[in-house]
mmCIF file of C-alpha atoms in Angstrom:
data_model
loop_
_atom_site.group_PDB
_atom_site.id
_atom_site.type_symbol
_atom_site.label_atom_id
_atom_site.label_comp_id
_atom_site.label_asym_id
_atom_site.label_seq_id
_atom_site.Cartn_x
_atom_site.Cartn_y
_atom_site.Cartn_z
ATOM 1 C CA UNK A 2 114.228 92.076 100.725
ATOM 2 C CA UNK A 3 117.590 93.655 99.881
ATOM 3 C CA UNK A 4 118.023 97.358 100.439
ATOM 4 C CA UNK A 5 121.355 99.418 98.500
ATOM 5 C CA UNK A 6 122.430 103.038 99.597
ATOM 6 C CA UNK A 7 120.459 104.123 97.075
ATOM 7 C CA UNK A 8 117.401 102.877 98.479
ATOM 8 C CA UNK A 9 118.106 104.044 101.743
ATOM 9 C CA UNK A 10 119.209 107.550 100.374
ATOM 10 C CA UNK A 11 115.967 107.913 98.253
ATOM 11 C CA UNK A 12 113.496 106.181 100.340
ATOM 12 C CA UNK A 13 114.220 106.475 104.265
ATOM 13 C CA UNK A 14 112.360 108.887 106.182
ATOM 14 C CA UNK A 15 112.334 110.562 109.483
ATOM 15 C CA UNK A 16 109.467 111.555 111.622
ATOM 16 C CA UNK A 17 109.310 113.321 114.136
ATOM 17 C CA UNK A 18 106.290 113.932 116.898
ATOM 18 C CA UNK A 19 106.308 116.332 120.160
ATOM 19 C CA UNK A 20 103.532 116.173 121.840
ATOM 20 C CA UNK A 21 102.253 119.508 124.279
ATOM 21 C CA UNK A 22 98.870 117.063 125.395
ATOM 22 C CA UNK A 23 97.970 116.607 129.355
ATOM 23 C CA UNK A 24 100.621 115.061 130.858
ATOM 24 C CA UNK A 25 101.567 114.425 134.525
ATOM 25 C CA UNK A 26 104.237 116.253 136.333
ATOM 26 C CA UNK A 27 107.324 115.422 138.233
ATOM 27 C CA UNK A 28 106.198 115.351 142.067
ATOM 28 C CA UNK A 29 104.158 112.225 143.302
ATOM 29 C CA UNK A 30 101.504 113.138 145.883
ATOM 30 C CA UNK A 31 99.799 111.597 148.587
ATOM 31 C CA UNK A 32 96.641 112.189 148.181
ATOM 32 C CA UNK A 33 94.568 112.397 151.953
ATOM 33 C CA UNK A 34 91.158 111.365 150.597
ATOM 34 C CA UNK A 35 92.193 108.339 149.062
ATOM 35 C CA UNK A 36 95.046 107.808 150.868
ATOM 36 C CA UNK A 37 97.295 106.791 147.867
ATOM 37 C CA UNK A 38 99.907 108.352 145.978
ATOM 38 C CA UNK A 39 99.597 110.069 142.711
ATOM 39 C CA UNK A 40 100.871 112.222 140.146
ATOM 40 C CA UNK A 41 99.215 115.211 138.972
ATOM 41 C CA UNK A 42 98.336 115.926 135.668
ATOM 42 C CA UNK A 43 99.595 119.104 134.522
ATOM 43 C CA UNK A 44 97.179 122.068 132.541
ATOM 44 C CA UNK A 45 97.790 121.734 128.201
ATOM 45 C CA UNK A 46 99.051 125.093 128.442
ATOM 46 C CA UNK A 47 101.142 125.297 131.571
ATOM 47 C CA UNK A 48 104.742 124.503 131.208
ATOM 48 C CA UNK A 49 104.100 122.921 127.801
ATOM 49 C CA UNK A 50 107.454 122.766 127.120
ATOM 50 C CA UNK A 51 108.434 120.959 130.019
ATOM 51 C CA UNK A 52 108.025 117.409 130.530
ATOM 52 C CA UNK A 53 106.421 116.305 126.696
ATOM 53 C CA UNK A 54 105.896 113.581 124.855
ATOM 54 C CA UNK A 55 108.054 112.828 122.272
ATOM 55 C CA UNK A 56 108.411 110.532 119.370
ATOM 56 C CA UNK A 57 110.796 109.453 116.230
ATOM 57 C CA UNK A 58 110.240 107.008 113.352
ATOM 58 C CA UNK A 59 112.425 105.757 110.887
ATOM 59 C CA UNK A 60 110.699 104.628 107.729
ATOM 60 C CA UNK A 61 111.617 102.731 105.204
ATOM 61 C CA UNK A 62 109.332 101.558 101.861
ATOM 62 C CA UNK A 63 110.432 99.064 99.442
ATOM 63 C CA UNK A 64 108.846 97.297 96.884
ATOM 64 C CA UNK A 65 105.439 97.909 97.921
ATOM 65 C CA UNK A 66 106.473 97.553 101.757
ATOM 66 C CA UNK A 67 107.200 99.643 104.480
ATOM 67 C CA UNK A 68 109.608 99.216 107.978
ATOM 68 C CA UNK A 69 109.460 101.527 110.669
ATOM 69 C CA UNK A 70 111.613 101.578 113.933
ATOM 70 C CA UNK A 71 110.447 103.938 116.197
ATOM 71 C CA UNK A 72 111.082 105.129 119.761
ATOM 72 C CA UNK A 73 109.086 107.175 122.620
ATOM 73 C CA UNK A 74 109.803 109.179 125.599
ATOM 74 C CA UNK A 75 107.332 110.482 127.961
ATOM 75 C CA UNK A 76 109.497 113.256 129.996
ATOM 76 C CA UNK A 77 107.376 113.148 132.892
ATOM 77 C CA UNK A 78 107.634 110.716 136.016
ATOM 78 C CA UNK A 79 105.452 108.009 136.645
ATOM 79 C CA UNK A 80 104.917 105.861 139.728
ATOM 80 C CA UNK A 81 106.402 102.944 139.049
ATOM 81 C CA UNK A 82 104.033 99.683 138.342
ATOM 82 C CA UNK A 83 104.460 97.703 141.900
ATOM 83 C CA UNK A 84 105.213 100.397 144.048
ATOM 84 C CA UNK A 85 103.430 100.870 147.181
ATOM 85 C CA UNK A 86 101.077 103.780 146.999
ATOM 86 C CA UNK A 87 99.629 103.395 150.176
ATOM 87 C CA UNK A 88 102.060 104.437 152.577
ATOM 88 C CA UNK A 89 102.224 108.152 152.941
ATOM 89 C CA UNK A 90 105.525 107.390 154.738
ATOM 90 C CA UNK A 91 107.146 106.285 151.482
ATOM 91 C CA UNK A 92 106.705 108.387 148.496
ATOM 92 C CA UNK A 93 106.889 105.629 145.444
ATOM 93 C CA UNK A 94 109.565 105.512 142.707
ATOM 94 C CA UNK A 95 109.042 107.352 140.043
ATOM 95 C CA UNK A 96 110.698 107.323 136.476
ATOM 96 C CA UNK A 97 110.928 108.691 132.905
ATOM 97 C CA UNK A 98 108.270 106.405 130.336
ATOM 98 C CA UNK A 99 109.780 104.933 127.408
ATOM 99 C CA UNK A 100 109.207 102.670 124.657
ATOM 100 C CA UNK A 101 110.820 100.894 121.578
ATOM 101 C CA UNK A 102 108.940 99.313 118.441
ATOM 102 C CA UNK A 103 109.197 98.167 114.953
ATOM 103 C CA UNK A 104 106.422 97.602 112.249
ATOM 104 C CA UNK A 105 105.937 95.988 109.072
ATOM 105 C CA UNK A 106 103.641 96.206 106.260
ATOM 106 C CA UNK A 107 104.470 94.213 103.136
ATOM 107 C CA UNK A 108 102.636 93.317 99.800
ATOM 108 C CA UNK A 109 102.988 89.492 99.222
ATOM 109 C CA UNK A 110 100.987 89.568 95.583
ATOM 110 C CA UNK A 111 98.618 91.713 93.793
ATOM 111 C CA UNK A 112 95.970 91.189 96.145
ATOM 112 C CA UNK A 113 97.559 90.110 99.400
ATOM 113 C CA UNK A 114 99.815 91.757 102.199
ATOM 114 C CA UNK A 115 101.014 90.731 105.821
ATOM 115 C CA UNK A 116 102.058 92.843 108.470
ATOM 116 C CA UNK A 117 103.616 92.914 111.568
ATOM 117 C CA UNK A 118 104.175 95.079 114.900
ATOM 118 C CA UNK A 119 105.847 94.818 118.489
ATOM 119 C CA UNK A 120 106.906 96.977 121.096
ATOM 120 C CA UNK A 121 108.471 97.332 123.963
ATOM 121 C CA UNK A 122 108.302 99.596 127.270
ATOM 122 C CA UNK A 123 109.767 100.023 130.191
ATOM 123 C CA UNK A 124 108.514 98.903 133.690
ATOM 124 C CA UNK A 125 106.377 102.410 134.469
ATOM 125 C CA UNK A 126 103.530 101.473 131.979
ATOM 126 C CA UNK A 127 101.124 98.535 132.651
ATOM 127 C CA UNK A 128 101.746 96.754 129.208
ATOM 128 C CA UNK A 129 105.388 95.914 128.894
ATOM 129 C CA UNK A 130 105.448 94.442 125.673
ATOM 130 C CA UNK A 131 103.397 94.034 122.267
ATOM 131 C CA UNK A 132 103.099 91.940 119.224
ATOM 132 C CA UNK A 133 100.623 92.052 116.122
ATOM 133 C CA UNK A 134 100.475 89.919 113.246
ATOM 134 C CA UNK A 135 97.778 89.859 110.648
ATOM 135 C CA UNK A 136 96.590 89.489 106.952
ATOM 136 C CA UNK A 137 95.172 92.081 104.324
ATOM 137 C CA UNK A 138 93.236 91.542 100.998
ATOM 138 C CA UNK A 139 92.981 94.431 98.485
ATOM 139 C CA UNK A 140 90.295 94.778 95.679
ATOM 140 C CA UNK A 141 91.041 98.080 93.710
ATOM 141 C CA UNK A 142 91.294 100.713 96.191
ATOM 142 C CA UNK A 143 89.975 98.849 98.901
ATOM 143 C CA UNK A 144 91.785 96.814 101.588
ATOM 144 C CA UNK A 145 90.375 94.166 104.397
ATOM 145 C CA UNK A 146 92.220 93.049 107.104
ATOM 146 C CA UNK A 147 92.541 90.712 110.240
ATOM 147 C CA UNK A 148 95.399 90.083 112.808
ATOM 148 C CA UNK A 149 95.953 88.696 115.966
ATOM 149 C CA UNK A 150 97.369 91.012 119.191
ATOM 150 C CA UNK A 151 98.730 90.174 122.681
ATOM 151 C CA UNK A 152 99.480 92.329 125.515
ATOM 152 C CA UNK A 153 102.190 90.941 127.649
ATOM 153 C CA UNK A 154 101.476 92.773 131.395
ATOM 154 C CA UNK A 155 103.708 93.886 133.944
ATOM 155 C CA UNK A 156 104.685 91.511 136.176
ATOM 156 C CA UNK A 157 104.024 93.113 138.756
ATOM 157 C CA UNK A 158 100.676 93.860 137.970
ATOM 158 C CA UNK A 159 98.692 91.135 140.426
ATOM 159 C CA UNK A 160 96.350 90.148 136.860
ATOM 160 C CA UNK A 161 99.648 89.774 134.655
ATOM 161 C CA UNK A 162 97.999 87.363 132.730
ATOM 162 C CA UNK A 163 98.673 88.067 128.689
ATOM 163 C CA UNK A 164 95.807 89.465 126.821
ATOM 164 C CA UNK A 165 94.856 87.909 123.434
ATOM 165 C CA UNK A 166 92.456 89.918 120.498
ATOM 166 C CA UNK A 167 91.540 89.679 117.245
ATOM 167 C CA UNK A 168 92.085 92.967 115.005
ATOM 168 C CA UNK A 169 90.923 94.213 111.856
ATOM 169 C CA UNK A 170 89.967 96.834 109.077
ATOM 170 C CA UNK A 171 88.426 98.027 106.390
ATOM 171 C CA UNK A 172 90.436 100.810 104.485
ATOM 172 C CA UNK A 173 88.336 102.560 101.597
ATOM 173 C CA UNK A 174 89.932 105.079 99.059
ATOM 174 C CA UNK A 175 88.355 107.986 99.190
ATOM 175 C CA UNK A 176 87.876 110.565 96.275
#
């Protein structure tokens, strides 16, 4: 697929997400009762400005396709996947979630598409990285679809063992 200014000009767009949702905040805490450290989630309307989650996408469509590159930032700190938690001597690294992706959705023929997605994350989340592929048929206004996903763990994570699944869906036109 070949893309001019012009296309990019005309048909590249910008999104842009911040979310205000629960969310944890910055201090890990050792937690008596179950003798571990944690972070605390934080109230949906306490400090809602400070540490969000934020998101941007880049879009492109082209005959009958779409691209997206997008990026994620959770402000807040997270215990790092690994660290000890059970030492209340040792309070756990902590450190900003973020994540980088691109997806695909493109129209092979009248009737037939393909599309594509992976991701990647740094080391605070449990799933590191992310692929898709899969397959759609459209009748009308109707679309069908199947795909194949796997979940590549932390390795740190004692099961770290990559997680296959099948996908799919049925997308109807409504009104």
């Amino acid at each position: 697929i070949k893309f001019t200014k012009k296309d990019i000009v005309d048909k590249l767009k910008l999104s842009f997400l911040w979310y205000f949702g629960k969310n944890e905040i910055n201090l890990p805490l050792y937690d008596n009762e179950t003798k571990e450290w944690t972070v605390e989630e934080k109230d949906l309307y306490n400090d809602m400005f400070k540490n969000p989650f934020w998101a941007v996408q880049i879009k492109l469509s082209k005959n009958d396709g779409n691209y997206r590159l997008y990026y994620w930032e959770d402000l807040a700190d997270h215990i790092k996947v690994g660290e000890d938690i059970s030492n209340p001597n040792y309070e756990p690294e902590t450190e900003k979630g973020w994540g980088i992706g691109i997806s695909f959705d493109q129209k092979i023929s009248e009737n037939f598409g393909i599309y594509g997605r992976a991701a990647f994350a740094n080391d605070v989340y449990e799933v590191r990285k992310f692929v898709s592929l899969g397959v759609s048929s459209s009748i009308k206004d109707d679309t069908l679809a199947f795909g194949w996903a796997a979940l590549f763990p932390n390795k740190e994570l004692e099961n770290n063992k990559v997680e296959h699944h099948f996908e799919g869906y049925y997308r109807k036109k409504v009104g």
